[in-house]
């Protein structure tokens, strides 16, 4: 085991040197699809060499007291959990990367799957997200997004479907949006109902940055859809699902008490010689966020609300809790607290704190339930934490 780790370390250094020598060649969009496996390797290598602490300094059982909260392990036994959605005070659904939705009843994880998606688990192809219809209690509609292989057996795409739940079964009721671009990497998305009862869908650029600027493509966008898949009459672009565009890899969608929309987004993975530059944005309709033409603050396009230019801080789930925006992060393994204020023009960041830094490993999702508590999903079983063997759990965070 030791010799294997030494070999991986030196191989990592060689790849980093190769990347440094070849950065100048990565200056046009046609070079973006270069060696996807090497891109992933570089991300992992950099994290091992620079961003991560030694394994013996990480204590999974470490308790945090200075933030005046109580942290308890709420659910365990999960297989790479992706998202948590509460149905009522006693019931919740959680997606697993492999394509399974599990049910939590009376705070116990049920062994029988609630639903299994016809999705693929390879690279970044899998079941991604779910959203309950605003009137779920009466209509039983659940929306899910996953990757599938097309009928020709060669091409892949992402789709959003609507499930119908009855007392005895769960089935696909209809397809909401299909043919969302997909690739082995840069293949994610998020779905959420905003208070206007429209379904918002974030889509990635699928390793092809130029589609983010293409209003004829669904990739690299925030989409806005009626609950039946039709185009809302008041969408920004006529006869189009597009709400905003020019996004690289938009992740989470959430909103504050003023119903203003915010997203988290992953920065470049060596496209055009760039890395890190992860961000959180406040979103307005019609707006172009200009990937890949520009990326970063103080340029001629909308500036990010929060921005991490140098050290990879890939944000995922976000939730407003007790006046702050909390952001779950993977590579930096922190729950980041962002304090923001509304200005005459939009929003500005006033303070940033990092919670639980490497206490619980990689963090995937964070959500708030009606009980007023924060729920946090770990993501340590996805193969990215090569030196630790932690089960994935859901944590419950309560204010004292």
mmCIF file of C-alpha atoms in Angstrom, residues 18 28 47 159 167 260 296 344 375:
data_model
loop_
_atom_site.group_PDB
_atom_site.id
_atom_site.type_symbol
_atom_site.label_atom_id
_atom_site.label_comp_id
_atom_site.label_asym_id
_atom_site.label_seq_id
_atom_site.Cartn_x
_atom_site.Cartn_y
_atom_site.Cartn_z
ATOM 1 C CA UNK A 18 3.273 18.088 -18.167
ATOM 2 C CA UNK A 28 -8.814 27.973 -27.909
ATOM 3 C CA UNK A 47 -5.696 18.392 -3.758
ATOM 4 C CA UNK A 159 -33.292 14.527 -18.860
ATOM 5 C CA UNK A 167 -49.957 4.438 -2.324
ATOM 6 C CA UNK A 260 -33.824 36.559 -5.177
ATOM 7 C CA UNK A 296 -13.564 36.256 -12.547
ATOM 8 C CA UNK A 344 -28.658 49.823 -4.007
ATOM 9 C CA UNK A 375 -29.055 19.122 7.504
#
